[in-house]
């Protein structure tokens, strides 16, 4: 019961800090975009796409290495 209350309190703290983070980061992005004539809003999707592409590449590469390791004739179950 005690651990359940601790998790609940930590969840509430996390949600509260997450709300503040969303408010202040959104305000910062809007202010920065207005200052540089919306350059940040134009480049953000590009950065997100690059990060997702890099992650997908790493997952595919590690899966390929795993398949190569499992199909190696020297690998003995």
JSON list of C-alpha atoms in Angstrom, two decimals, residues 2-64:
[
{"chain": "A", "resi": 2, "resn": "UNK", "atom": "CA", "xyz": [2.82, 2.40, 0.82]},
{"chain": "A", "resi": 3, "resn": "UNK", "atom": "CA", "xyz": [4.54, 1.86, -2.51]},
{"chain": "A", "resi": 4, "resn": "UNK", "atom": "CA", "xyz": [1.25, 2.47, -4.30]},
{"chain": "A", "resi": 5, "resn": "UNK", "atom": "CA", "xyz": [0.93, 5.86, -2.60]},
{"chain": "A", "resi": 6, "resn": "UNK", "atom": "CA", "xyz": [4.54, 6.72, -3.45]},
{"chain": "A", "resi": 7, "resn": "UNK", "atom": "CA", "xyz": [3.95, 5.86, -7.12]},
{"chain": "A", "resi": 8, "resn": "UNK", "atom": "CA", "xyz": [0.76, 7.91, -7.10]},
{"chain": "A", "resi": 9, "resn": "UNK", "atom": "CA", "xyz": [2.55, 10.92, -5.61]},
{"chain": "A", "resi": 10, "resn": "UNK", "atom": "CA", "xyz": [5.41, 10.59, -8.08]},
{"chain": "A", "resi": 11, "resn": "UNK", "atom": "CA", "xyz": [2.92, 10.37, -10.94]},
{"chain": "A", "resi": 12, "resn": "UNK", "atom": "CA", "xyz": [1.19, 13.55, -9.79]},
{"chain": "A", "resi": 13, "resn": "UNK", "atom": "CA", "xyz": [4.55, 15.32, -9.47]},
{"chain": "A", "resi": 14, "resn": "UNK", "atom": "CA", "xyz": [5.52, 14.14, -12.96]},
{"chain": "A", "resi": 15, "resn": "UNK", "atom": "CA", "xyz": [2.22, 15.29, -14.47]},
{"chain": "A", "resi": 16, "resn": "UNK", "atom": "CA", "xyz": [2.56, 18.68, -12.81]},
{"chain": "A", "resi": 17, "resn": "UNK", "atom": "CA", "xyz": [6.11, 19.22, -14.00]},
{"chain": "A", "resi": 18, "resn": "UNK", "atom": "CA", "xyz": [5.15, 17.97, -17.44]},
{"chain": "A", "resi": 19, "resn": "UNK", "atom": "CA", "xyz": [2.38, 20.57, -17.68]},
{"chain": "A", "resi": 20, "resn": "UNK", "atom": "CA", "xyz": [4.84, 23.33, -16.73]},
{"chain": "A", "resi": 21, "resn": "UNK", "atom": "CA", "xyz": [7.34, 21.97, -19.23]},
{"chain": "A", "resi": 22, "resn": "UNK", "atom": "CA", "xyz": [4.74, 21.98, -22.01]},
{"chain": "A", "resi": 23, "resn": "UNK", "atom": "CA", "xyz": [3.65, 25.53, -21.21]},
{"chain": "A", "resi": 24, "resn": "UNK", "atom": "CA", "xyz": [7.15, 27.01, -20.98]},
{"chain": "A", "resi": 25, "resn": "UNK", "atom": "CA", "xyz": [8.63, 25.10, -23.90]},
{"chain": "A", "resi": 26, "resn": "UNK", "atom": "CA", "xyz": [5.69, 26.03, -26.12]},
{"chain": "A", "resi": 27, "resn": "UNK", "atom": "CA", "xyz": [6.04, 29.67, -25.11]},
{"chain": "A", "resi": 28, "resn": "UNK", "atom": "CA", "xyz": [9.78, 29.53, -25.83]},
{"chain": "A", "resi": 29, "resn": "UNK", "atom": "CA", "xyz": [9.26, 27.97, -29.26]},
{"chain": "A", "resi": 30, "resn": "UNK", "atom": "CA", "xyz": [6.61, 30.54, -30.19]},
{"chain": "A", "resi": 31, "resn": "UNK", "atom": "CA", "xyz": [8.77, 33.44, -28.98]},
{"chain": "A", "resi": 32, "resn": "UNK", "atom": "CA", "xyz": [11.82, 32.12, -30.83]},
{"chain": "A", "resi": 33, "resn": "UNK", "atom": "CA", "xyz": [9.79, 31.53, -33.98]},
{"chain": "A", "resi": 34, "resn": "UNK", "atom": "CA", "xyz": [8.48, 35.09, -33.90]},
{"chain": "A", "resi": 35, "resn": "UNK", "atom": "CA", "xyz": [11.98, 36.43, -33.34]},
{"chain": "A", "resi": 36, "resn": "UNK", "atom": "CA", "xyz": [13.51, 34.61, -36.32]},
{"chain": "A", "resi": 37, "resn": "UNK", "atom": "CA", "xyz": [10.41, 34.74, -38.52]},
{"chain": "A", "resi": 38, "resn": "UNK", "atom": "CA", "xyz": [9.26, 31.14, -37.91]},
{"chain": "A", "resi": 39, "resn": "UNK", "atom": "CA", "xyz": [12.52, 29.43, -38.83]},
{"chain": "A", "resi": 40, "resn": "UNK", "atom": "CA", "xyz": [12.28, 27.05, -35.86]},
{"chain": "A", "resi": 41, "resn": "UNK", "atom": "CA", "xyz": [8.82, 25.88, -36.84]},
{"chain": "A", "resi": 42, "resn": "UNK", "atom": "CA", "xyz": [10.07, 25.13, -40.34]},
{"chain": "A", "resi": 43, "resn": "UNK", "atom": "CA", "xyz": [13.07, 23.07, -39.22]},
{"chain": "A", "resi": 44, "resn": "UNK", "atom": "CA", "xyz": [11.46, 21.14, -36.36]},
{"chain": "A", "resi": 45, "resn": "UNK", "atom": "CA", "xyz": [9.74, 18.54, -38.58]},
{"chain": "A", "resi": 46, "resn": "UNK", "atom": "CA", "xyz": [13.03, 18.00, -40.38]},
{"chain": "A", "resi": 47, "resn": "UNK", "atom": "CA", "xyz": [14.87, 17.29, -37.13]},
{"chain": "A", "resi": 48, "resn": "UNK", "atom": "CA", "xyz": [12.12, 14.96, -35.92]},
{"chain": "A", "resi": 49, "resn": "UNK", "atom": "CA", "xyz": [12.18, 13.07, -39.21]},
{"chain": "A", "resi": 50, "resn": "UNK", "atom": "CA", "xyz": [15.96, 12.71, -39.04]},
{"chain": "A", "resi": 51, "resn": "UNK", "atom": "CA", "xyz": [15.85, 11.39, -35.50]},
{"chain": "A", "resi": 52, "resn": "UNK", "atom": "CA", "xyz": [13.10, 8.88, -36.33]},
{"chain": "A", "resi": 53, "resn": "UNK", "atom": "CA", "xyz": [14.99, 7.79, -39.43]},
{"chain": "A", "resi": 54, "resn": "UNK", "atom": "CA", "xyz": [18.20, 7.30, -37.45]},
{"chain": "A", "resi": 55, "resn": "UNK", "atom": "CA", "xyz": [16.35, 5.28, -34.83]},
{"chain": "A", "resi": 56, "resn": "UNK", "atom": "CA", "xyz": [14.67, 3.13, -37.49]},
{"chain": "A", "resi": 57, "resn": "UNK", "atom": "CA", "xyz": [18.01, 2.53, -39.15]},
{"chain": "A", "resi": 58, "resn": "UNK", "atom": "CA", "xyz": [19.59, 1.43, -35.87]},
{"chain": "A", "resi": 59, "resn": "UNK", "atom": "CA", "xyz": [16.71, -0.94, -35.14]},
{"chain": "A", "resi": 60, "resn": "UNK", "atom": "CA", "xyz": [16.89, -2.47, -38.63]},
{"chain": "A", "resi": 61, "resn": "UNK", "atom": "CA", "xyz": [20.68, -2.82, -38.42]},
{"chain": "A", "resi": 62, "resn": "UNK", "atom": "CA", "xyz": [20.54, -4.51, -35.02]},
{"chain": "A", "resi": 63, "resn": "UNK", "atom": "CA", "xyz": [17.82, -6.86, -36.29]},
{"chain": "A", "resi": 64, "resn": "UNK", "atom": "CA", "xyz": [19.99, -7.72, -39.30]}
]
